[in-house]
PDB file of C-alpha atoms in Angstrom:
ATOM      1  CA  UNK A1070      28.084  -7.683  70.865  1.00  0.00           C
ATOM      2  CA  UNK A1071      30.390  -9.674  73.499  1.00  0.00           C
ATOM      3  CA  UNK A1072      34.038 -10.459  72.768  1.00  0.00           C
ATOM      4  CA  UNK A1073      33.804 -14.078  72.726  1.00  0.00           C
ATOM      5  CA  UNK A1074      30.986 -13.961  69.882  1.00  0.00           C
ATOM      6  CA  UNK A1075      32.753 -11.093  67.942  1.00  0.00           C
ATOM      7  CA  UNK A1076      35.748 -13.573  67.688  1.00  0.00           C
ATOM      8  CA  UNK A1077      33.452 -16.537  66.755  1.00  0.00           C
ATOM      9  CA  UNK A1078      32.189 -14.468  63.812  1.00  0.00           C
ATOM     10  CA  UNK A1079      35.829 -12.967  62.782  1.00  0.00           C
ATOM     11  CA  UNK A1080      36.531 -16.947  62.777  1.00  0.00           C
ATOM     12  CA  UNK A1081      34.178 -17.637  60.550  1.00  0.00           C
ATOM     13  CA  UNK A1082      35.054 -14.938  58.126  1.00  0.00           C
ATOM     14  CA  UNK A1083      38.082 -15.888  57.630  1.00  0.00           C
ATOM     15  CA  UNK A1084      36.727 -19.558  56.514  1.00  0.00           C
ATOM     16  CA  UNK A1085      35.587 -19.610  52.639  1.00  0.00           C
ATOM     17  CA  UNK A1086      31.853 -18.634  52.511  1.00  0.00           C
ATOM     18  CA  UNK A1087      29.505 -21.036  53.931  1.00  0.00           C
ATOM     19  CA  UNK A1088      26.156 -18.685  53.564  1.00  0.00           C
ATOM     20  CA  UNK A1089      24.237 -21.683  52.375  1.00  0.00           C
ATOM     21  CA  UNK A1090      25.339 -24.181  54.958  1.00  0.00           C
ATOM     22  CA  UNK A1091      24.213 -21.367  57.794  1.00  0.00           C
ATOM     23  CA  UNK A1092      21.072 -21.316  55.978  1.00  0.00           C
ATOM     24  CA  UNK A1093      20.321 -24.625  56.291  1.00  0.00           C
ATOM     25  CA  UNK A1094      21.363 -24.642  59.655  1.00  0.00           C
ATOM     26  CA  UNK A1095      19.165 -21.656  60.638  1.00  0.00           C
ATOM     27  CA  UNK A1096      15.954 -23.694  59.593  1.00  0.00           C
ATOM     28  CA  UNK A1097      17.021 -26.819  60.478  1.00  0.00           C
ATOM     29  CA  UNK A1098      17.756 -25.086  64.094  1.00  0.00           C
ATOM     30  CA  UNK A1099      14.731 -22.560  64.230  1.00  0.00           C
ATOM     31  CA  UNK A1100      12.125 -22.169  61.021  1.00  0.00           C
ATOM     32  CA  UNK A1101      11.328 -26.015  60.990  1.00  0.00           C
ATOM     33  CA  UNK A1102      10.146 -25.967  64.577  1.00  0.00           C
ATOM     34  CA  UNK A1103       7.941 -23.331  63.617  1.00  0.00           C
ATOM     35  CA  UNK A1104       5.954 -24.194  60.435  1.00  0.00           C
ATOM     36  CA  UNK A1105       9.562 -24.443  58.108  1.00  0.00           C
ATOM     37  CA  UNK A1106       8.571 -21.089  56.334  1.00  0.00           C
ATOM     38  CA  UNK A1107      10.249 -17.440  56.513  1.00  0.00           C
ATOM     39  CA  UNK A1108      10.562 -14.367  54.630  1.00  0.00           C
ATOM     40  CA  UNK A1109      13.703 -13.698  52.807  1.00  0.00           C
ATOM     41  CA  UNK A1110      13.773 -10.333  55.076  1.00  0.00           C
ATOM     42  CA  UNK A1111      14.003 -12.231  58.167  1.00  0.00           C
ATOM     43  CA  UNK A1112      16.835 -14.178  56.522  1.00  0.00           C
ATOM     44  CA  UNK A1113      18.475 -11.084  55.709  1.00  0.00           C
ATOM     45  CA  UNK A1114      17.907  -9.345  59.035  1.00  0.00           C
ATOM     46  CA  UNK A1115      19.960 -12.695  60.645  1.00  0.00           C
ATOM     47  CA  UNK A1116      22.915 -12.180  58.316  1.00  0.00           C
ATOM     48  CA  UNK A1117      23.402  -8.527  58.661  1.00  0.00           C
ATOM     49  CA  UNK A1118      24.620  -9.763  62.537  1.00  0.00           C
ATOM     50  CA  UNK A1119      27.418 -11.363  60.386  1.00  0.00           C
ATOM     51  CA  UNK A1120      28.301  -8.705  58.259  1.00  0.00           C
ATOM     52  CA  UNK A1121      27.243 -11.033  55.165  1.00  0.00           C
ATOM     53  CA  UNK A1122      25.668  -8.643  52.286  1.00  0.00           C
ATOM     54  CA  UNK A1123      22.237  -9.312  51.140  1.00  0.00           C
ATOM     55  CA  UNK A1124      23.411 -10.213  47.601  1.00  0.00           C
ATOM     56  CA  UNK A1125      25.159 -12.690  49.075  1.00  0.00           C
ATOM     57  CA  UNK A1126      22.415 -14.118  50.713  1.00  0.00           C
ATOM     58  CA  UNK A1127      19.969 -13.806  47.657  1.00  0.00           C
ATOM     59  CA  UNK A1128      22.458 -15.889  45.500  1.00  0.00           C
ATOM     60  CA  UNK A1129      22.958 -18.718  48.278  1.00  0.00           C
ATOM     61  CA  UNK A1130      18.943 -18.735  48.479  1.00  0.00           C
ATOM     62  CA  UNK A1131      18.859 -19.561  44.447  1.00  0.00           C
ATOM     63  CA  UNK A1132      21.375 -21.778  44.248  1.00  0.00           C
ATOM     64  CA  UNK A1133      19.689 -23.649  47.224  1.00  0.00           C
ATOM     65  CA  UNK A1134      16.243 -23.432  45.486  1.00  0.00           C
ATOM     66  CA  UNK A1135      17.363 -24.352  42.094  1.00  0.00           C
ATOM     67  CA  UNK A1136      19.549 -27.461  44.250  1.00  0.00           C
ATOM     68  CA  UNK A1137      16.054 -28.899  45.705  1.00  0.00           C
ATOM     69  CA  UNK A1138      16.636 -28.013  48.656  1.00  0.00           C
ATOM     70  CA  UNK A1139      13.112 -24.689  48.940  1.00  0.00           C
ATOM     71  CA  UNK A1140      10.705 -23.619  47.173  1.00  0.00           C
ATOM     72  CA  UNK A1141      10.134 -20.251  46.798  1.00  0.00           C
ATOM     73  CA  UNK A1142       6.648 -18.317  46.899  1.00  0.00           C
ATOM     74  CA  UNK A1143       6.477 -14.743  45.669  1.00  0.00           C
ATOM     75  CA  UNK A1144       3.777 -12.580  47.329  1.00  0.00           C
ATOM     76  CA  UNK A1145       4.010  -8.916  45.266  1.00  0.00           C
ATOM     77  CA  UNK A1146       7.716  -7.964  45.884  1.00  0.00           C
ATOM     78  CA  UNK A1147       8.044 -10.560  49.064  1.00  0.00           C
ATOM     79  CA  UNK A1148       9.552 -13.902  48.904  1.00  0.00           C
ATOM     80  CA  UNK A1149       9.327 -16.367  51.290  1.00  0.00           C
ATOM     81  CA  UNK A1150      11.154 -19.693  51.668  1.00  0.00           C
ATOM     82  CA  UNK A1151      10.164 -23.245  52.693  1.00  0.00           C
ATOM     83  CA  UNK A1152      11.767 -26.530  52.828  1.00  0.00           C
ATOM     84  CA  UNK A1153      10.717 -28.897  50.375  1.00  0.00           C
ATOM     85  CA  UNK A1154       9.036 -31.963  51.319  1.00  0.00           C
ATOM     86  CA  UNK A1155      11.520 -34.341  49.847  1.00  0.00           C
ATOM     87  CA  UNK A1156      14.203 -33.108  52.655  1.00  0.00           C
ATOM     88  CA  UNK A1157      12.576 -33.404  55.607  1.00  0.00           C
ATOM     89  CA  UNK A1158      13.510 -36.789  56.289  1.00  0.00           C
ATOM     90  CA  UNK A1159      16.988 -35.544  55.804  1.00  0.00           C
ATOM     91  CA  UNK A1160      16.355 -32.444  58.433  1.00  0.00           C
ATOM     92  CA  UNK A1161      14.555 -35.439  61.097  1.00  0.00           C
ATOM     93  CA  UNK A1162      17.428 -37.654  60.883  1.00  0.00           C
ATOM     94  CA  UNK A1163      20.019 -34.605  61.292  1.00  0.00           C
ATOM     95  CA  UNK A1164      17.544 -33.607  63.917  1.00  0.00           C
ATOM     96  CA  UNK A1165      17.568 -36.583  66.159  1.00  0.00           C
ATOM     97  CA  UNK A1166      21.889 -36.971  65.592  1.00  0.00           C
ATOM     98  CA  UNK A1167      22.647 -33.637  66.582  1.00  0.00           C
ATOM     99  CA  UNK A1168      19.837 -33.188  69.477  1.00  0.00           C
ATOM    100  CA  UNK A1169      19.313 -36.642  70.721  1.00  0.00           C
ATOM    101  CA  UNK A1170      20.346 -38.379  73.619  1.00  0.00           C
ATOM    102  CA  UNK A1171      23.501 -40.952  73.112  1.00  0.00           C
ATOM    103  CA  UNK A1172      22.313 -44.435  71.820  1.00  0.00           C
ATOM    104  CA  UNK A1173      22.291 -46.376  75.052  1.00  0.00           C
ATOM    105  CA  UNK A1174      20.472 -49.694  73.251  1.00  0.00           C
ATOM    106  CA  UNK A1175      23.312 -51.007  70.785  1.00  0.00           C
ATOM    107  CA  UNK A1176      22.744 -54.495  70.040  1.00  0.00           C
ATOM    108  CA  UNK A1177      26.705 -55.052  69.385  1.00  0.00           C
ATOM    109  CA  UNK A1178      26.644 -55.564  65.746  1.00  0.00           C
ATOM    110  CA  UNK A1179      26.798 -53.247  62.837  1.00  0.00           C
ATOM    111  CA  UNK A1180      24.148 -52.212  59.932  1.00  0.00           C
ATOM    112  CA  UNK A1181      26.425 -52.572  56.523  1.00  0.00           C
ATOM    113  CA  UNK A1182      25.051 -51.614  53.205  1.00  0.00           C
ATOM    114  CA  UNK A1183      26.143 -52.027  49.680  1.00  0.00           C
ATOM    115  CA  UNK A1184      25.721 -49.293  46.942  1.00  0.00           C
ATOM    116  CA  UNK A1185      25.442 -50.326  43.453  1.00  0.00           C
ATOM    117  CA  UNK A1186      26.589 -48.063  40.899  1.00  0.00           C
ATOM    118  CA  UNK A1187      23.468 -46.326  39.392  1.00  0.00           C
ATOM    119  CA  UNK A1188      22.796 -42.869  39.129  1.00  0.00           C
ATOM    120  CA  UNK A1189      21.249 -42.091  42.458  1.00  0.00           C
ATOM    121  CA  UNK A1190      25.086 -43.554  44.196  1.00  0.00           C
ATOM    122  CA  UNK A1191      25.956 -39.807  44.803  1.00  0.00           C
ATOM    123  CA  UNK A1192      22.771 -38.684  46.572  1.00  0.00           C
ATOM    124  CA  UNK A1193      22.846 -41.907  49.104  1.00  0.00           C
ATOM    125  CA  UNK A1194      26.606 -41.518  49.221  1.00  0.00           C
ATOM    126  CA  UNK A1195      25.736 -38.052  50.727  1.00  0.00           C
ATOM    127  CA  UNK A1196      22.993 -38.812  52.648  1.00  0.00           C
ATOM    128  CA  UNK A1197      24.500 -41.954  54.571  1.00  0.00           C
ATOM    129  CA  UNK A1198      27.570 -39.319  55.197  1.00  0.00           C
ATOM    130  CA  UNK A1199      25.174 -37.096  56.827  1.00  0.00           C
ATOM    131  CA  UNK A1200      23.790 -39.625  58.471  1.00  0.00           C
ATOM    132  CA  UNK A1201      26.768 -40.567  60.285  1.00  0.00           C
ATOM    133  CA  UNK A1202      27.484 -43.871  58.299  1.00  0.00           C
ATOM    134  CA  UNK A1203      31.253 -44.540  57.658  1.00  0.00           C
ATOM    135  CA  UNK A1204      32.940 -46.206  54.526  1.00  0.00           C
ATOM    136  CA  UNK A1205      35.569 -48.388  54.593  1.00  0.00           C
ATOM    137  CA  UNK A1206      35.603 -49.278  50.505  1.00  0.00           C
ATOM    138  CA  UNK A1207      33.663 -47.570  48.174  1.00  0.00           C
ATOM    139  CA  UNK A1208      29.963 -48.585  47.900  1.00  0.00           C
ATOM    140  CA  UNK A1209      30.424 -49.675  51.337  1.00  0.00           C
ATOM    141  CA  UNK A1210      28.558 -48.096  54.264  1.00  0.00           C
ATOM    142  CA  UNK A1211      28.824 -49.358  58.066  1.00  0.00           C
ATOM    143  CA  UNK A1212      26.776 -47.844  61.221  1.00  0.00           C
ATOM    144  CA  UNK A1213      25.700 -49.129  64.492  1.00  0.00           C
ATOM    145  CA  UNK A1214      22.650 -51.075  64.311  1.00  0.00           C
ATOM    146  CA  UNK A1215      19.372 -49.870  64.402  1.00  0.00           C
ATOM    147  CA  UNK A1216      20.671 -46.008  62.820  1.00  0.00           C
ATOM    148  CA  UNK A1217      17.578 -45.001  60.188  1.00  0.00           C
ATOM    149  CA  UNK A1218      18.978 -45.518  56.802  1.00  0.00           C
ATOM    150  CA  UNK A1219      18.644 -42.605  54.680  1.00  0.00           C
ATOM    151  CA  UNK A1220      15.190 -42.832  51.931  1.00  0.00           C
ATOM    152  CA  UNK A1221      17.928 -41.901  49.164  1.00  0.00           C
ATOM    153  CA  UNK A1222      19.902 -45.582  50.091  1.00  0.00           C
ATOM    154  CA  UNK A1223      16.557 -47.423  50.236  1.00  0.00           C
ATOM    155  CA  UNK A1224      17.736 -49.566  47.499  1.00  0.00           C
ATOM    156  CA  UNK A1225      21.135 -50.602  48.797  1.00  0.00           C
ATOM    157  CA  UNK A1226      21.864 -54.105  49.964  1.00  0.00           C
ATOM    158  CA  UNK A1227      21.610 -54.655  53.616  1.00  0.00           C
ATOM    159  CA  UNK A1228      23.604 -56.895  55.930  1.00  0.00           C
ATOM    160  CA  UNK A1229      24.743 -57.246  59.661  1.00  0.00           C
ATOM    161  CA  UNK A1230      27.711 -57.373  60.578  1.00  0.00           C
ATOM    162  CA  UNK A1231      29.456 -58.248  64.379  1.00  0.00           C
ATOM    163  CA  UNK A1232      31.863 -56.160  66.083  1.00  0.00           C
ATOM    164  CA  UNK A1233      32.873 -58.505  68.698  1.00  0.00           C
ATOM    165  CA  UNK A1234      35.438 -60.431  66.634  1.00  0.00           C
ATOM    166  CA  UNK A1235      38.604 -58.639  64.714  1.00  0.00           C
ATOM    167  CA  UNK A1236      36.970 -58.309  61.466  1.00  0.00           C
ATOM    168  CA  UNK A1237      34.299 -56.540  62.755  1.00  0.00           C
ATOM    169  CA  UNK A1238      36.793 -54.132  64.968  1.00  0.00           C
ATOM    170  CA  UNK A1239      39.227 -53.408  61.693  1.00  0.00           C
ATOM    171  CA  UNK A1240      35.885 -53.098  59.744  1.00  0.00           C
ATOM    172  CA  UNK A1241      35.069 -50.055  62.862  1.00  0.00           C
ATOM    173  CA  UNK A1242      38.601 -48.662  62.526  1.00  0.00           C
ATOM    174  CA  UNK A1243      38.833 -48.154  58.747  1.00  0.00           C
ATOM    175  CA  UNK A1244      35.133 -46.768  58.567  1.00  0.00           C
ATOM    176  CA  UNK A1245      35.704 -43.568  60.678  1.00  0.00           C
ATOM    177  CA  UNK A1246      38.330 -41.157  60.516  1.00  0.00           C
ATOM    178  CA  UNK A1247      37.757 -40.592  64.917  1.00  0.00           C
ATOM    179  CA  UNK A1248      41.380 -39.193  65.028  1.00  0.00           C
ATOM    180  CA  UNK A1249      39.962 -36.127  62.746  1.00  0.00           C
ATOM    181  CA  UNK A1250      36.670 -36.328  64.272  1.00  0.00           C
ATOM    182  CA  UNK A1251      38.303 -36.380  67.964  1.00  0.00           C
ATOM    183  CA  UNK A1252      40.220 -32.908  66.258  1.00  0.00           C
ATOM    184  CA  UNK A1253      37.492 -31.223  65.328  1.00  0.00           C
ATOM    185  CA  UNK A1254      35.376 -31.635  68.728  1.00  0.00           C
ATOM    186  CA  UNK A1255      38.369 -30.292  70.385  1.00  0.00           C
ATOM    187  CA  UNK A1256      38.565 -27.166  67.778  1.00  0.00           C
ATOM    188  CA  UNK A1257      34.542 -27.023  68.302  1.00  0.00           C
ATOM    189  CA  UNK A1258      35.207 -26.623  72.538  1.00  0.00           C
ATOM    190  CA  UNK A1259      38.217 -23.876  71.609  1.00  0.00           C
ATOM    191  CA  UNK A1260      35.852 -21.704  69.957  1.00  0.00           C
ATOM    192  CA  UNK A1261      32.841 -22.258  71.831  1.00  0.00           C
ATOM    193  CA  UNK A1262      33.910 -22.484  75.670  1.00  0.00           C
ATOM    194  CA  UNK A1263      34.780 -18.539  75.633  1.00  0.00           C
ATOM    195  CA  UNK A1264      31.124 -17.976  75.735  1.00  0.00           C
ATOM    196  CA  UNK A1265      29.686 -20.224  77.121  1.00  0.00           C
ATOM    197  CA  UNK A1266      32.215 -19.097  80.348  1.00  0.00           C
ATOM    198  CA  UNK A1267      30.855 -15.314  79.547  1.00  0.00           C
ATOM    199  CA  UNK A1268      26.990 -16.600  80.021  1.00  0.00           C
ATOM    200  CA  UNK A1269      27.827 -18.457  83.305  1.00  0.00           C
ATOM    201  CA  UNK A1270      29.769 -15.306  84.544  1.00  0.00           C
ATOM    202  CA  UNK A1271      25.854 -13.648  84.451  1.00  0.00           C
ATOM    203  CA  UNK A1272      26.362 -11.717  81.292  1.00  0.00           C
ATOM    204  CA  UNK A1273      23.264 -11.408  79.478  1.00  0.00           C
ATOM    205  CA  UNK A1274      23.265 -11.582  75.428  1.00  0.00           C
ATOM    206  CA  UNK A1275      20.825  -9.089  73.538  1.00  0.00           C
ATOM    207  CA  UNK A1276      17.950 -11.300  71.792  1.00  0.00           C
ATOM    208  CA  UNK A1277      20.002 -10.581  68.508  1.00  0.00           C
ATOM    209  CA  UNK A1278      23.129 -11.522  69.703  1.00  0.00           C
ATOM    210  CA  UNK A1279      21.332 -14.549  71.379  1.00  0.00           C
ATOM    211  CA  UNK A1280      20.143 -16.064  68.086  1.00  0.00           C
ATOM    212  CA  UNK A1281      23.012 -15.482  66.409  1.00  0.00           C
ATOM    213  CA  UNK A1282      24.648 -17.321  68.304  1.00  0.00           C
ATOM    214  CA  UNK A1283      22.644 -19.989  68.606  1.00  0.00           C
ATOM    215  CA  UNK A1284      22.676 -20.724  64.698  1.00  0.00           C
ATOM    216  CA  UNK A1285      26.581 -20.327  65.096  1.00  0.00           C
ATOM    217  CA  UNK A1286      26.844 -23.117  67.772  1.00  0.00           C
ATOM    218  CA  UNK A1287      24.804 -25.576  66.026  1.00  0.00           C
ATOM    219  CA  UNK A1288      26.225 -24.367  62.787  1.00  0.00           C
ATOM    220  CA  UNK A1289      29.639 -25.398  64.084  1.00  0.00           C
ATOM    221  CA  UNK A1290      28.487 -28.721  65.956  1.00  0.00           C
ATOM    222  CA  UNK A1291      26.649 -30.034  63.681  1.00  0.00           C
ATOM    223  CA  UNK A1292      29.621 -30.099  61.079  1.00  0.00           C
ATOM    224  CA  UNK A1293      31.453 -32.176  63.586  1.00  0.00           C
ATOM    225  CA  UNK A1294      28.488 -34.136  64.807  1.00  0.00           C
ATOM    226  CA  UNK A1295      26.918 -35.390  61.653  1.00  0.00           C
ATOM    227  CA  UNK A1296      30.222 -36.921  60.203  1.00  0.00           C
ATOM    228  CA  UNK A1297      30.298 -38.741  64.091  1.00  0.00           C
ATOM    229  CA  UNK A1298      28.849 -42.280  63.834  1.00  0.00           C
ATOM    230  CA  UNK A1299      27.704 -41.943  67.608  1.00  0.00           C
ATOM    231  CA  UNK A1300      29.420 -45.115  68.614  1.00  0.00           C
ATOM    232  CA  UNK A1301      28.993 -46.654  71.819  1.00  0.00           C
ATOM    233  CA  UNK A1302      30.588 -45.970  74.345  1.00  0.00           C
ATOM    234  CA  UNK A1303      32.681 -48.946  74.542  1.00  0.00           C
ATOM    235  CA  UNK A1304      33.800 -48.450  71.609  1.00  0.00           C
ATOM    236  CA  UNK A1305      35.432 -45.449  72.069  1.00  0.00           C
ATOM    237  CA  UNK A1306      38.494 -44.075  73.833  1.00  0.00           C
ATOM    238  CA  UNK A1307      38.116 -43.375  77.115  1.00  0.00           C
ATOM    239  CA  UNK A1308      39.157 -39.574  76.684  1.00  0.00           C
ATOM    240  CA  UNK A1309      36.796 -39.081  73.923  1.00  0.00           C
ATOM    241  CA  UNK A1310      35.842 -35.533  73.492  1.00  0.00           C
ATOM    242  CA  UNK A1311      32.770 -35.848  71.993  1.00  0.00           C
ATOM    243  CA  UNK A1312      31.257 -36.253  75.348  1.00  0.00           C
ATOM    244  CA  UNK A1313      32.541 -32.888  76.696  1.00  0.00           C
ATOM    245  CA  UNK A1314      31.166 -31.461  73.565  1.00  0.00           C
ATOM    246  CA  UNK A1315      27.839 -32.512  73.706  1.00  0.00           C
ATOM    247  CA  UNK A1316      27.577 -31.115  77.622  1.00  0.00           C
ATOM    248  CA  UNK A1317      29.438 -27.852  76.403  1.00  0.00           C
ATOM    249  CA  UNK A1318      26.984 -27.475  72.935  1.00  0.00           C
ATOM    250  CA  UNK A1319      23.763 -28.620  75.262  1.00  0.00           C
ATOM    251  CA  UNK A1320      24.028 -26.159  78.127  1.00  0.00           C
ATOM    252  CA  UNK A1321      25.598 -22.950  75.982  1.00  0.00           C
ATOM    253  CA  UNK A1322      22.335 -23.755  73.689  1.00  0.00           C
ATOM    254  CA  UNK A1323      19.874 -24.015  76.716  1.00  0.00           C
ATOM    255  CA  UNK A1324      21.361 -20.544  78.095  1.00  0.00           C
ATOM    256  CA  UNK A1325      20.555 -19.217  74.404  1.00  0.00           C
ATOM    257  CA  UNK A1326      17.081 -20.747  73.729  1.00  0.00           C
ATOM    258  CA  UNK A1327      14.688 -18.030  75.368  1.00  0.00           C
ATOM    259  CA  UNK A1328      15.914 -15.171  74.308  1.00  0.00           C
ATOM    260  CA  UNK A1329      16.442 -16.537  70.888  1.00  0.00           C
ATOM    261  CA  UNK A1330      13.334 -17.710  71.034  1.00  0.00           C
ATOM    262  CA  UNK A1331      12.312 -13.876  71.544  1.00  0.00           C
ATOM    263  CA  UNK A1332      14.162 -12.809  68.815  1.00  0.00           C
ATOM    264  CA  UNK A1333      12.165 -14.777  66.361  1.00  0.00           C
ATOM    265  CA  UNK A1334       8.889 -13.654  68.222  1.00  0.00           C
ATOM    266  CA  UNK A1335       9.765 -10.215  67.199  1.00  0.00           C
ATOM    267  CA  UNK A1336      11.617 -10.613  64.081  1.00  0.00           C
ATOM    268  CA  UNK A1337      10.537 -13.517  62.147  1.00  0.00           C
ATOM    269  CA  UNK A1338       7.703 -13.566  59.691  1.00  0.00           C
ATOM    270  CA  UNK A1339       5.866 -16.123  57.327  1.00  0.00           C
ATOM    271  CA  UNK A1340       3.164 -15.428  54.481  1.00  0.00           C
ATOM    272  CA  UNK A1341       0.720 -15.122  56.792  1.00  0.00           C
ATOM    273  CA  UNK A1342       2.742 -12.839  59.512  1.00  0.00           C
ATOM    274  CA  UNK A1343       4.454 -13.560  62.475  1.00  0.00           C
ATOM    275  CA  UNK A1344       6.056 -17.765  62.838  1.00  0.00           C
ATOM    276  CA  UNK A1345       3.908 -19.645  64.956  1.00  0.00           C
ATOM    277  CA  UNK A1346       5.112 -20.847  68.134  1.00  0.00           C
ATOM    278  CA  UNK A1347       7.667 -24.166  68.289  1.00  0.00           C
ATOM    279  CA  UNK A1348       6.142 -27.480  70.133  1.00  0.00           C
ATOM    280  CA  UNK A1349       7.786 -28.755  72.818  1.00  0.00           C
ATOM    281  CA  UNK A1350       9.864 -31.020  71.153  1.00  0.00           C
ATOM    282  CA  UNK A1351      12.350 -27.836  70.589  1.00  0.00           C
ATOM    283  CA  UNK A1352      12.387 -27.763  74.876  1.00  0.00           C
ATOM    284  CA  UNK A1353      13.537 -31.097  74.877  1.00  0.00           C
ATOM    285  CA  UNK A1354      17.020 -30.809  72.511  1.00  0.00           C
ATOM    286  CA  UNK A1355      19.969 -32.155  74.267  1.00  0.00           C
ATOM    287  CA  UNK A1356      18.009 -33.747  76.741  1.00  0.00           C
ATOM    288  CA  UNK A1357      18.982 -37.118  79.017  1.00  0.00           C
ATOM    289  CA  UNK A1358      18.423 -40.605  77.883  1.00  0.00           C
TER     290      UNK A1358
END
């Protein structure tokens, strides 16, 4: 295993455990692309790379199932793992925010919703955070225009709201923390720009390795990316480092895609044996406009 991804993992160790969010990453990243179900020995087989024991694993899969987030089917002593159809709007939206091109049509004025208080607030409050909304009060929650609004804050109270005058810029300011956002990408490029420097050098990653860390990247992006309202560019300072980011998290993931991509030819499994191959959407992530 190269230096610069050893270090990336003995980074992560030294975070509190985050098996389940690398989960969700992994099939958000890879198993969704290719039918959205795996054996729990393929998931195991990924997290040996990070020294992360199988019971480990096996308890983050539970707590995950028995959270909404899979179902599980048992085939004799095999289980295998699927997403559930309630969260796939939640994976599409994540999809588009952390893989899409930049917004390039905003309209100038902001989506803002009101939550009342009944007992689904916490699952939109969630949601809209993942989707990259931003709250100035609580049960308020401000994007550009045109972002999708999350199914789980279908009921909440929609307006639109101007940025042009100074309402609508102090209404921008208090919504997003970009100072800790603007942080993080910069933390994100630290870690990150090590190897991507070691693939342009010509060093070649082992399909393992490769995977690995491909999940790791996006695992680490999209942490930064989803709480990022993706605000236009005039909106933004002009030494914004979410830019750089994107170009460094695009072209290390490119370099990692095919022989990722192998990996999971050889490794990964489903109910009915090897995953099937990804569409082409998946050859498309961090595209142009």
């Amino acid at each position: 295993m190269p230096l610069p991804l050893t270090r990336i993992i003995q980074q992560l160790k030294r975070e509190p455990s985050r098996t389940g969010s690398i989960v969700i990453t992994m099939f958000g990243d890879a198993i969704v692309p290719r039918g959205g179900s795996v054996w729990l020995g393929t998931l195991l087989e990924f997290f040996e790379q990070l020294d992360i024991d199988a019971s480990v694993v096996r308890t983050a899969m539970s707590r995950l199932t028995a959270d909404g987030w899979f179902e599980r089917n048992k085939i004799g002593r095999n289980s295998f793992y699927r997403l559930v159809q309630s969260g796939r709007q939640t994976f599409d939206i994540a999809t588009k925010h952390i893989y899409g091109p930049p917004a390039t049509d905003w309209t100038g004025r902001f989506e803002l919703l009101l939550i009342g208080n009944g007992g689904d607030r916490d699952a939109a409050r969630e949601a809209l955070k993942n989707a990259g909304f931003g709250s100035p009060l609580p049960g308020v929650w401000v994007a550009p225009s045109g972002v999708p609004v999350p199914e789980e804050a279908a009921g909440a109270i929609r307006l639109e709201v101007s940025a042009e005058d100074d309402s609508g810029r102090r209404l921008l300011s208090e919504s997003w923390p970009l100072d800790r956002t603007a942080d993080a990408y910069l933390k994100f490029m630290k870690t990150f720009e090590p190897l991507h420097l070691w693939i342009l050098s010509g060093e070649r990653l082992t399909e393992a390795d490769a995977f690995t860390a491909r999940v790791l990247l996006i695992h680490h992006y999209r942490r930064v990316v989803l709480r990022d309202p993706l605000l236009p560019t005039s909106l933004l300072p002009s030494d914004w480092p979410g830019r750089a980011a994107r170009a460094l998290c695009g072209g290390t993931y490119r370099a990692l895609l095919p022989a990722s991509e192998q990996w999971l030819d050889r490794h990964a499994t489903n109910e009915n044996g090897p995953l099937p191959k990804p569409g082409a959407e998946l050859g498309k992530r961090f595209g142009n406009p």
